[in-house]
XYZ file of C-alpha atoms in Angstrom:
240
model
C -9.311 -42.159 -30.785
C -9.114 -40.627 -27.305
C -11.939 -38.371 -26.296
C -10.951 -34.898 -25.015
C -11.019 -34.513 -21.245
C -14.073 -32.715 -19.911
C -13.286 -29.445 -18.145
C -15.182 -30.744 -15.132
C -12.602 -33.531 -14.851
C -9.589 -31.216 -14.732
C -7.411 -31.576 -11.614
C -8.265 -29.309 -8.691
C -4.891 -27.542 -8.962
C -5.610 -26.621 -12.568
C -9.024 -25.273 -11.647
C -7.409 -23.261 -8.851
C -4.973 -21.650 -11.282
C -7.817 -20.866 -13.671
C -9.847 -19.328 -10.857
C -6.858 -17.321 -9.610
C -6.146 -15.929 -13.072
C -9.815 -15.047 -13.453
C -9.864 -13.333 -10.040
C -6.830 -11.278 -11.016
C -8.793 -9.967 -13.994
C -12.263 -9.457 -12.546
C -14.131 -10.340 -9.358
C -17.359 -10.418 -11.352
C -15.872 -12.977 -13.749
C -14.698 -15.054 -10.785
C -18.237 -15.145 -9.415
C -19.542 -16.241 -12.814
C -16.872 -18.933 -13.058
C -17.715 -20.295 -9.625
C -21.340 -20.710 -10.667
C -20.402 -22.728 -13.744
C -19.734 -26.067 -12.031
C -18.875 -27.729 -8.736
C -15.178 -28.031 -9.594
C -14.936 -24.297 -10.291
C -16.852 -23.455 -7.125
C -14.551 -25.571 -4.965
C -11.408 -24.192 -6.574
C -12.696 -20.648 -6.290
C -12.865 -20.975 -2.519
C -9.125 -21.559 -2.128
C -7.137 -18.930 -0.219
C -4.769 -18.555 -3.163
C -7.630 -17.424 -5.391
C -8.729 -14.738 -2.941
C -5.128 -13.597 -2.542
C -5.020 -12.957 -6.304
C -8.287 -11.025 -6.498
C -7.977 -7.617 -8.140
C -10.169 -5.073 -6.361
C -10.005 -1.388 -7.347
C -9.462 0.970 -4.420
C -12.752 2.817 -4.897
C -14.665 -0.475 -5.011
C -13.110 -1.502 -1.722
C -14.066 1.781 -0.047
C -17.594 1.652 -1.469
C -18.201 -1.977 -0.507
C -16.970 -1.185 2.996
C -19.445 1.640 3.667
C -22.484 0.993 1.490
C -25.347 -0.930 3.162
C -26.251 -2.225 -0.302
C -23.006 -4.163 -0.705
C -23.100 -6.901 1.917
C -21.816 -9.388 -0.651
C -18.893 -7.082 -1.344
C -18.102 -6.850 2.367
C -18.273 -10.628 2.636
C -15.859 -10.938 -0.269
C -13.457 -8.451 1.336
C -13.646 -10.343 4.626
C -12.722 -13.558 2.818
C -9.816 -11.774 1.113
C -8.541 -10.582 4.489
C -8.882 -14.076 5.905
C -6.840 -15.454 3.006
C -4.041 -12.950 3.613
C -4.613 -10.660 0.621
C -1.691 -8.272 1.170
C -3.012 -5.337 -0.852
C -6.391 -5.376 0.907
C -4.673 -5.605 4.292
C -2.337 -2.764 3.325
C -5.281 -0.526 2.427
C -6.999 -1.460 5.690
C -3.856 -0.512 7.596
C -3.676 2.844 5.799
C -7.309 3.448 6.727
C -6.677 2.644 10.387
C -3.555 4.786 10.530
C -4.698 7.855 8.640
C -8.478 7.760 8.187
C -9.859 7.616 11.687
C -9.451 3.951 12.532
C -7.461 2.373 15.352
C -3.876 3.544 14.907
C -2.427 0.725 17.016
C -4.234 -1.890 14.926
C -3.202 -0.100 11.749
C 0.478 -0.086 12.656
C 0.317 -3.706 13.775
C -1.264 -4.732 10.465
C 1.195 -2.604 8.500
C 4.130 -4.324 10.210
C 2.625 -7.738 9.433
C 2.078 -6.891 5.757
C 5.585 -5.415 5.506
C 7.028 -8.616 6.976
C 5.516 -10.501 4.026
C 7.492 -8.370 1.578
C 4.889 -5.763 0.597
C 7.172 -2.878 -0.384
C 4.587 -0.092 0.025
C 3.905 -1.344 3.551
C 7.646 -1.392 4.242
C 7.835 2.187 2.977
C 4.948 3.277 5.209
C 6.469 1.572 8.245
C 9.820 3.244 7.612
C 8.215 6.687 7.311
C 6.138 6.261 10.469
C 9.100 4.989 12.478
C 11.281 7.882 11.366
C 8.517 10.362 12.197
C 8.470 9.149 15.786
C 10.585 10.240 18.729
C 12.046 6.860 19.664
C 15.720 6.690 18.662
C 15.791 2.917 18.116
C 12.613 3.098 16.033
C 14.163 5.843 13.909
C 17.207 3.645 13.296
C 14.995 0.736 12.215
C 12.998 3.040 9.969
C 16.184 4.388 8.403
C 17.448 0.851 7.757
C 14.228 -0.028 5.961
C 14.383 3.221 4.005
C 17.951 2.489 2.899
C 16.937 -0.971 1.722
C 14.084 0.411 -0.376
C 16.324 3.158 -1.724
C 19.029 0.660 -2.700
C 16.454 -1.536 -4.433
C 15.093 1.422 -6.405
C 11.636 0.821 -4.927
C 10.848 4.233 -3.454
C 8.992 5.613 -6.463
C 6.554 2.718 -6.837
C 6.019 2.647 -3.063
C 5.071 6.324 -3.029
C 2.773 5.903 -6.009
C 0.970 2.961 -4.388
C 0.603 4.807 -1.086
C -0.573 7.985 -2.801
C -3.199 6.088 -4.802
C -4.635 4.644 -1.594
C -4.650 7.865 0.409
C -5.876 9.972 -2.515
C -8.707 7.493 -3.044
C -10.097 8.347 0.383
C -12.293 11.160 1.612
C -10.204 14.286 2.182
C -11.936 15.372 5.393
C -11.122 12.064 7.094
C -7.364 12.174 6.611
C -5.122 12.453 9.646
C -1.980 13.980 8.182
C 1.263 13.019 9.974
C 3.083 15.896 11.640
C 6.636 16.711 10.628
C 8.682 19.326 12.441
C 12.243 20.083 13.409
C 12.034 17.788 16.416
C 11.574 14.578 14.441
C 13.972 15.086 11.547
C 16.526 12.326 11.013
C 19.713 14.282 10.338
C 21.050 15.758 13.579
C 24.670 16.295 12.555
C 25.745 19.927 12.882
C 28.660 19.124 10.575
C 26.353 18.073 7.708
C 26.281 20.839 5.054
C 22.847 19.792 3.762
C 21.142 19.532 7.145
C 18.017 21.670 7.362
C 17.859 22.363 3.620
C 15.547 19.549 2.525
C 12.391 21.647 2.811
C 13.805 24.256 0.451
C 14.924 21.573 -2.002
C 11.498 19.941 -1.922
C 9.662 23.194 -2.591
C 12.055 24.068 -5.412
C 11.602 20.657 -7.018
C 7.837 20.606 -6.658
C 6.831 24.198 -7.286
C 9.809 25.463 -9.246
C 10.084 22.544 -11.655
C 6.695 20.881 -11.356
C 8.359 17.719 -10.032
C 6.603 15.572 -7.473
C 6.978 11.844 -6.822
C 9.290 10.485 -9.501
C 12.725 9.752 -8.015
C 14.333 9.803 -11.424
C 13.706 13.506 -11.944
C 15.523 15.466 -9.294
C 14.623 14.948 -5.674
C 17.361 14.472 -3.106
C 19.153 11.554 -4.757
C 22.215 13.763 -5.267
C 22.545 14.498 -1.533
C 25.419 12.444 -0.022
C 23.902 12.324 3.481
C 21.444 9.425 3.785
C 19.890 11.054 6.849
C 19.097 14.172 4.840
C 17.694 12.047 2.021
C 15.457 10.395 4.604
C 14.347 13.834 5.820
C 13.516 14.777 2.239
C 11.394 11.648 1.859
C 9.598 12.425 5.119
C 8.672 15.851 3.753
C 7.449 14.273 0.535
C 5.542 11.598 2.480
C 3.580 14.225 4.402
C 2.780 16.052 1.159
C 1.413 12.865 -0.408
C -1.702 13.645 1.632
C -2.267 16.872 -0.312
C -5.351 16.787 -2.499
């Protein structure tokens, strides 16, 4: 009769999957697992495991600022080194809108977006369209249209809002939106210039906010006006 294989003798790849699944559930459980045996400790140090780690937003902020959480900061640093997209996305949001280095934040946001992180792609598209550069606006609009076509706008806004709302209100640098940086410039467009009124009607008249499936500007034929509507909503995601 064959004896069952000891867990310590499991292949490294299997241990890595176990560690990754554990990390996705709880960082505390991952730490406990890594202390159980040498095989678990070695597997738990793989980049893939750190990429899977689930870290609540408030924990990340607290670990980053509290002098009592050096171990937490070390763990976050290892997550960044591994390429943890969600952690890098939150860092980029912090740099862009919470008093960090805006150039670094935009650079990181572009890098995370290039790896397929939809909320980062959404943020990049909004920031490009808010700028004055015509070519950048076109690129931002292209990204926006891709997210719109994929039906990803709602989840992107929810993810972004959760990050920005999880920060300290007094630190937020709210993007500026005015008539000079709107996307639709066609004088022949019948909906041009009306997106602010539509937004306020949807939000304050009907109690609607982020959910694309309940109103919004989806019924507007002009994609440039729909982009303007989303820019207005993006700025208001910073509201407390």
